């Protein structure tokens, strides 16, 4: 005769306790995930605000250099797009 967990049939109360425990585990995991996501969102927003502030400051301090950089990026982007469009044809 074997004795063990398989010999005892779970009662309704046992099942309800297990369901309640699993619900608690899942709820805790979801709450932790939400908190982590909110923290990451706040950090990302802070980093973006810092980058915008730095860019504004740099443009105010060196406006001609800023215009030159934007112009160069535009020329490179236009050249790249033009080159890519001729390769497809």
mmCIF file of N, CA and C in Angstrom:
data_model
loop_
_atom_site.group_PDB
_atom_site.id
_atom_site.type_symbol
_atom_site.label_atom_id
_atom_site.label_comp_id
_atom_site.label_asym_id
_atom_site.label_seq_id
_atom_site.Cartn_x
_atom_site.Cartn_y
_atom_site.Cartn_z
ATOM 1 N N UNK A 1 0.844 -1.179 0.000
ATOM 2 C CA UNK A 1 0.000 0.000 0.000
ATOM 3 C C UNK A 1 0.892 1.245 0.000
ATOM 4 N N UNK A 2 0.640 2.175 -0.911
ATOM 5 C CA UNK A 2 1.429 3.391 -0.982
ATOM 6 C C UNK A 2 0.680 4.504 -0.287
ATOM 7 N N UNK A 3 1.408 5.344 0.389
ATOM 8 C CA UNK A 3 0.783 6.500 1.020
ATOM 9 C C UNK A 3 1.494 7.738 0.520
ATOM 10 N N UNK A 4 0.756 8.777 0.342
ATOM 11 C CA UNK A 4 1.365 9.999 -0.143
ATOM 12 C C UNK A 4 0.301 10.996 -0.557
ATOM 13 N N UNK A 5 0.733 11.935 -1.328
ATOM 14 C CA UNK A 5 -0.147 13.020 -1.745
ATOM 15 C C UNK A 5 -1.253 12.512 -2.649
ATOM 16 N N UNK A 6 -0.945 11.527 -3.485
ATOM 17 C CA UNK A 6 -1.931 11.035 -4.438
ATOM 18 C C UNK A 6 -3.074 10.279 -3.771
ATOM 19 N N UNK A 7 -2.872 9.790 -2.558
ATOM 20 C CA UNK A 7 -3.918 9.040 -1.869
ATOM 21 C C UNK A 7 -5.034 9.949 -1.374
ATOM 22 N N UNK A 8 -4.722 11.190 -1.065
ATOM 23 C CA UNK A 8 -5.713 12.111 -0.518
ATOM 24 C C UNK A 8 -6.328 12.932 -1.643
ATOM 25 N N UNK A 9 -7.615 12.905 -1.763
ATOM 26 C CA UNK A 9 -8.312 13.718 -2.750
ATOM 27 C C UNK A 9 -8.455 15.132 -2.201
ATOM 28 N N UNK A 10 -8.162 16.152 -3.037
ATOM 29 C CA UNK A 10 -8.309 17.526 -2.545
ATOM 30 C C UNK A 10 -9.778 17.870 -2.327
ATOM 31 N N UNK A 11 -9.982 18.622 -1.271
ATOM 32 C CA UNK A 11 -11.347 19.074 -0.985
ATOM 33 C C UNK A 11 -11.574 20.413 -1.685
ATOM 34 N N UNK A 12 -12.810 20.849 -1.676
ATOM 35 C CA UNK A 12 -13.149 22.135 -2.272
ATOM 36 C C UNK A 12 -12.379 23.246 -1.561
ATOM 37 N N UNK A 13 -12.263 23.135 -0.247
ATOM 38 C CA UNK A 13 -11.514 24.144 0.507
ATOM 39 C C UNK A 13 -10.044 24.161 0.092
ATOM 40 N N UNK A 14 -9.465 22.990 -0.158
ATOM 41 C CA UNK A 14 -8.068 22.924 -0.604
ATOM 42 C C UNK A 14 -7.901 23.627 -1.956
ATOM 43 N N UNK A 15 -8.816 23.368 -2.853
ATOM 44 C CA UNK A 15 -8.757 23.982 -4.180
ATOM 45 C C UNK A 15 -8.921 25.495 -4.077
ATOM 46 N N UNK A 16 -9.872 25.941 -3.259
ATOM 47 C CA UNK A 16 -10.103 27.377 -3.091
ATOM 48 C C UNK A 16 -8.884 28.065 -2.481
ATOM 49 N N UNK A 17 -8.236 27.411 -1.513
ATOM 50 C CA UNK A 17 -7.022 27.977 -0.928
ATOM 51 C C UNK A 17 -5.919 28.100 -1.976
ATOM 52 N N UNK A 18 -5.767 27.070 -2.799
ATOM 53 C CA UNK A 18 -4.736 27.096 -3.830
ATOM 54 C C UNK A 18 -5.038 28.173 -4.879
ATOM 55 N N UNK A 19 -6.285 28.312 -5.256
ATOM 56 C CA UNK A 19 -6.673 29.349 -6.216
ATOM 57 C C UNK A 19 -6.401 30.725 -5.620
ATOM 58 N N UNK A 20 -6.720 30.911 -4.359
ATOM 59 C CA UNK A 20 -6.480 32.192 -3.698
ATOM 60 C C UNK A 20 -4.991 32.498 -3.640
ATOM 61 N N UNK A 21 -4.184 31.479 -3.358
ATOM 62 C CA UNK A 21 -2.738 31.665 -3.301
ATOM 63 C C UNK A 21 -2.191 32.039 -4.679
ATOM 64 N N UNK A 22 -2.651 31.348 -5.705
ATOM 65 C CA UNK A 22 -2.195 31.650 -7.062
ATOM 66 C C UNK A 22 -2.627 33.053 -7.488
ATOM 67 N N UNK A 23 -3.837 33.439 -7.104
ATOM 68 C CA UNK A 23 -4.319 34.786 -7.420
ATOM 69 C C UNK A 23 -3.413 35.825 -6.769
ATOM 70 N N UNK A 24 -3.025 35.582 -5.538
ATOM 71 C CA UNK A 24 -2.152 36.505 -4.825
ATOM 72 C C UNK A 24 -0.785 36.599 -5.495
ATOM 73 N N UNK A 25 -0.241 35.469 -5.919
ATOM 74 C CA UNK A 25 1.065 35.453 -6.583
ATOM 75 C C UNK A 25 1.000 36.224 -7.898
ATOM 76 N N UNK A 26 -0.047 35.985 -8.679
ATOM 77 C CA UNK A 26 -0.190 36.668 -9.961
ATOM 78 C C UNK A 26 -0.403 38.163 -9.750
ATOM 79 N N UNK A 27 -1.225 38.541 -8.786
ATOM 80 C CA UNK A 27 -1.485 39.953 -8.497
ATOM 81 C C UNK A 27 -0.185 40.664 -8.102
ATOM 82 N N UNK A 28 0.592 40.027 -7.245
ATOM 83 C CA UNK A 28 1.870 40.612 -6.837
ATOM 84 C C UNK A 28 2.812 40.790 -8.029
ATOM 85 N N UNK A 29 2.864 39.794 -8.897
ATOM 86 C CA UNK A 29 3.745 39.876 -10.064
ATOM 87 C C UNK A 29 3.295 40.997 -11.006
ATOM 88 N N UNK A 30 2.000 41.135 -11.210
ATOM 89 C CA UNK A 30 1.488 42.194 -12.091
ATOM 90 C C UNK A 30 1.775 43.567 -11.487
ATOM 91 N N UNK A 31 1.546 43.719 -10.195
ATOM 92 C CA UNK A 31 1.814 45.000 -9.540
ATOM 93 C C UNK A 31 3.295 45.361 -9.626
ATOM 94 N N UNK A 32 4.160 44.379 -9.455
ATOM 95 C CA UNK A 32 5.600 44.630 -9.559
ATOM 96 C C UNK A 32 5.968 45.041 -10.989
ATOM 97 N N UNK A 33 5.360 44.389 -11.972
ATOM 98 C CA UNK A 33 5.615 44.744 -13.363
ATOM 99 C C UNK A 33 5.156 46.153 -13.687
ATOM 100 N N UNK A 34 4.004 46.536 -13.172
ATOM 101 C CA UNK A 34 3.487 47.885 -13.398
ATOM 102 C C UNK A 34 4.409 48.917 -12.749
ATOM 103 N N UNK A 35 4.844 48.645 -11.533
ATOM 104 C CA UNK A 35 5.745 49.572 -10.846
ATOM 105 C C UNK A 35 7.062 49.723 -11.611
ATOM 106 N N UNK A 36 7.579 48.627 -12.126
ATOM 107 C CA UNK A 36 8.818 48.675 -12.904
ATOM 108 C C UNK A 36 8.620 49.480 -14.182
ATOM 109 N N UNK A 37 7.486 49.285 -14.840
ATOM 110 C CA UNK A 37 7.201 50.026 -16.075
ATOM 111 C C UNK A 37 7.062 51.520 -15.801
ATOM 112 N N UNK A 38 6.385 51.870 -14.722
ATOM 113 C CA UNK A 38 6.216 53.283 -14.370
ATOM 114 C C UNK A 38 7.571 53.914 -14.056
ATOM 115 N N UNK A 39 8.412 53.189 -13.339
ATOM 116 C CA UNK A 39 9.746 53.701 -13.014
ATOM 117 C C UNK A 39 10.569 53.917 -14.283
ATOM 118 N N UNK A 40 10.514 52.956 -15.205
ATOM 119 C CA UNK A 40 11.251 53.089 -16.468
ATOM 120 C C UNK A 40 10.717 54.261 -17.281
ATOM 121 N N UNK A 41 9.405 54.451 -17.274
ATOM 122 C CA UNK A 41 8.802 55.570 -18.003
ATOM 123 C C UNK A 41 9.263 56.903 -17.428
ATOM 124 N N UNK A 42 9.297 57.010 -16.112
ATOM 125 C CA UNK A 42 9.756 58.250 -15.476
ATOM 126 C C UNK A 42 11.224 58.521 -15.796
ATOM 127 N N UNK A 43 12.044 57.473 -15.763
ATOM 128 C CA UNK A 43 13.465 57.647 -16.078
ATOM 129 C C UNK A 43 13.652 58.057 -17.539
ATOM 130 N N UNK A 44 12.885 57.449 -18.438
ATOM 131 C CA UNK A 44 12.970 57.804 -19.849
ATOM 132 C C UNK A 44 12.530 59.234 -20.102
ATOM 133 N N UNK A 45 11.471 59.636 -19.432
ATOM 134 C CA UNK A 45 10.984 61.005 -19.588
ATOM 135 C C UNK A 45 12.025 62.003 -19.071
ATOM 136 N N UNK A 46 12.622 61.685 -17.935
ATOM 137 C CA UNK A 46 13.642 62.559 -17.364
ATOM 138 C C UNK A 46 14.843 62.671 -18.304
ATOM 139 N N UNK A 47 15.261 61.561 -18.882
ATOM 140 C CA UNK A 47 16.390 61.577 -19.810
ATOM 141 C C UNK A 47 16.054 62.399 -21.055
ATOM 142 N N UNK A 48 14.830 62.258 -21.553
ATOM 143 C CA UNK A 48 14.423 63.025 -22.737
ATOM 144 C C UNK A 48 14.377 64.521 -22.427
ATOM 145 N N UNK A 49 13.865 64.878 -21.253
ATOM 146 C CA UNK A 49 13.820 66.290 -20.861
ATOM 147 C C UNK A 49 15.230 66.864 -20.723
ATOM 148 N N UNK A 50 16.142 66.071 -20.162
ATOM 149 C CA UNK A 50 17.534 66.517 -20.043
ATOM 150 C C UNK A 50 18.161 66.729 -21.420
ATOM 151 N N UNK A 51 17.903 65.814 -22.344
ATOM 152 C CA UNK A 51 18.462 65.935 -23.688
ATOM 153 C C UNK A 51 17.916 67.172 -24.401
ATOM 154 N N UNK A 52 16.620 67.437 -24.233
ATOM 155 C CA UNK A 52 16.015 68.620 -24.848
ATOM 156 C C UNK A 52 16.618 69.892 -24.249
ATOM 157 N N UNK A 53 16.782 69.901 -22.943
ATOM 158 C CA UNK A 53 17.385 71.067 -22.286
ATOM 159 C C UNK A 53 18.805 71.293 -22.801
ATOM 160 N N UNK A 54 19.588 70.218 -22.867
ATOM 161 C CA UNK A 54 20.969 70.339 -23.345
ATOM 162 C C UNK A 54 21.006 70.845 -24.788
ATOM 163 N N UNK A 55 20.107 70.330 -25.623
ATOM 164 C CA UNK A 55 20.083 70.765 -27.023
ATOM 165 C C UNK A 55 19.723 72.243 -27.125
ATOM 166 N N UNK A 56 18.737 72.663 -26.366
ATOM 167 C CA UNK A 56 18.351 74.079 -26.384
ATOM 168 C C UNK A 56 19.502 74.966 -25.921
ATOM 169 N N UNK A 57 20.167 74.532 -24.883
ATOM 170 C CA UNK A 57 21.291 75.297 -24.343
ATOM 171 C C UNK A 57 22.414 75.412 -25.379
ATOM 172 N N UNK A 58 22.718 74.296 -26.027
ATOM 173 C CA UNK A 58 23.776 74.295 -27.034
ATOM 174 C C UNK A 58 23.417 75.196 -28.208
ATOM 175 N N UNK A 59 22.158 75.148 -28.654
ATOM 176 C CA UNK A 59 21.728 75.992 -29.773
ATOM 177 C C UNK A 59 21.828 77.467 -29.397
ATOM 178 N N UNK A 60 21.480 77.787 -28.163
ATOM 179 C CA UNK A 60 21.584 79.190 -27.732
ATOM 180 C C UNK A 60 23.037 79.645 -27.636
ATOM 181 N N UNK A 61 23.911 78.761 -27.214
ATOM 182 C CA UNK A 61 25.316 79.115 -27.053
ATOM 183 C C UNK A 61 26.056 79.160 -28.391
ATOM 184 N N UNK A 62 25.688 78.252 -29.312
ATOM 185 C CA UNK A 62 26.398 78.139 -30.596
ATOM 186 C C UNK A 62 25.390 78.014 -31.744
ATOM 187 N N UNK A 63 24.682 79.092 -32.061
ATOM 188 C CA UNK A 63 23.629 78.988 -33.077
ATOM 189 C C UNK A 63 24.153 78.658 -34.475
ATOM 190 N N UNK A 64 25.285 79.216 -34.875
ATOM 191 C CA UNK A 64 25.810 78.931 -36.212
ATOM 192 C C UNK A 64 26.238 77.473 -36.348
ATOM 193 N N UNK A 65 26.844 76.946 -35.311
ATOM 194 C CA UNK A 65 27.241 75.547 -35.335
ATOM 195 C C UNK A 65 26.002 74.647 -35.406
ATOM 196 N N UNK A 66 24.952 75.018 -34.701
ATOM 197 C CA UNK A 66 23.718 74.236 -34.724
ATOM 198 C C UNK A 66 23.108 74.227 -36.123
ATOM 199 N N UNK A 67 23.085 75.389 -36.775
ATOM 200 C CA UNK A 67 22.554 75.467 -38.134
ATOM 201 C C UNK A 67 23.408 74.625 -39.083
ATOM 202 N N UNK A 68 24.717 74.672 -38.924
ATOM 203 C CA UNK A 68 25.616 73.893 -39.780
ATOM 204 C C UNK A 68 25.384 72.394 -39.596
ATOM 205 N N UNK A 69 25.192 71.966 -38.371
ATOM 206 C CA UNK A 69 24.957 70.543 -38.105
ATOM 207 C C UNK A 69 23.634 70.106 -38.723
ATOM 208 N N UNK A 70 22.594 70.905 -38.554
ATOM 209 C CA UNK A 70 21.292 70.559 -39.124
ATOM 210 C C UNK A 70 21.390 70.518 -40.654
ATOM 211 N N UNK A 71 22.087 71.469 -41.235
ATOM 212 C CA UNK A 71 22.269 71.491 -42.683
ATOM 213 C C UNK A 71 23.000 70.226 -43.150
ATOM 214 N N UNK A 72 24.079 69.870 -42.465
ATOM 215 C CA UNK A 72 24.857 68.689 -42.842
ATOM 216 C C UNK A 72 24.020 67.415 -42.729
ATOM 217 N N UNK A 73 23.246 67.301 -41.681
ATOM 218 C CA UNK A 73 22.379 66.129 -41.520
ATOM 219 C C UNK A 73 21.357 66.083 -42.650
ATOM 220 N N UNK A 74 20.808 67.230 -43.017
ATOM 221 C CA UNK A 74 19.852 67.278 -44.124
ATOM 222 C C UNK A 74 20.476 66.861 -45.441
ATOM 223 N N UNK A 75 21.680 67.349 -45.701
ATOM 224 C CA UNK A 75 22.372 66.986 -46.943
ATOM 225 C C UNK A 75 22.667 65.485 -46.965
ATOM 226 N N UNK A 76 23.165 64.952 -45.867
ATOM 227 C CA UNK A 76 23.466 63.515 -45.809
ATOM 228 C C UNK A 76 22.201 62.676 -45.966
ATOM 229 N N UNK A 77 21.126 63.081 -45.307
ATOM 230 C CA UNK A 77 19.869 62.343 -45.416
ATOM 231 C C UNK A 77 19.346 62.392 -46.844
ATOM 232 N N UNK A 78 19.374 63.574 -47.453
ATOM 233 C CA UNK A 78 18.931 63.705 -48.839
ATOM 234 C C UNK A 78 19.780 62.878 -49.789
ATOM 235 N N UNK A 79 21.085 62.899 -49.580
ATOM 236 C CA UNK A 79 21.983 62.105 -50.427
ATOM 237 C C UNK A 79 21.702 60.613 -50.270
ATOM 238 N N UNK A 80 21.520 60.176 -49.057
ATOM 239 C CA UNK A 80 21.244 58.766 -48.802
ATOM 240 C C UNK A 80 19.921 58.354 -49.440
ATOM 241 N N UNK A 81 18.896 59.157 -49.280
ATOM 242 C CA UNK A 81 17.600 58.834 -49.880
ATOM 243 C C UNK A 81 17.687 58.839 -51.400
ATOM 244 N N UNK A 82 18.403 59.806 -51.968
ATOM 245 C CA UNK A 82 18.584 59.837 -53.413
ATOM 246 C C UNK A 82 19.338 58.621 -53.917
ATOM 247 N N UNK A 83 20.388 58.233 -53.234
ATOM 248 C CA UNK A 83 21.160 57.058 -53.605
ATOM 249 C C UNK A 83 20.310 55.797 -53.518
ATOM 250 N N UNK A 84 19.502 55.684 -52.452
ATOM 251 C CA UNK A 84 18.650 54.499 -52.287
ATOM 252 C C UNK A 84 17.577 54.433 -53.360
ATOM 253 N N UNK A 85 17.043 55.582 -53.776
ATOM 254 C CA UNK A 85 15.992 55.567 -54.792
ATOM 255 C C UNK A 85 16.557 55.186 -56.162
ATOM 256 N N UNK A 86 17.809 55.513 -56.451
ATOM 257 C CA UNK A 86 18.393 55.128 -57.740
ATOM 258 C C UNK A 86 18.759 53.652 -57.763
ATOM 259 N N UNK A 87 19.017 53.071 -56.621
ATOM 260 C CA UNK A 87 19.354 51.644 -56.565
ATOM 261 C C UNK A 87 18.139 50.768 -56.825
ATOM 262 N N UNK A 88 16.953 51.233 -56.469
ATOM 263 C CA UNK A 88 15.736 50.434 -56.660
ATOM 264 C C UNK A 88 15.322 50.386 -58.121
ATOM 265 N N UNK A 89 15.550 51.457 -58.824
ATOM 266 C CA UNK A 89 15.062 51.607 -60.190
ATOM 267 C C UNK A 89 15.799 50.776 -61.136
#
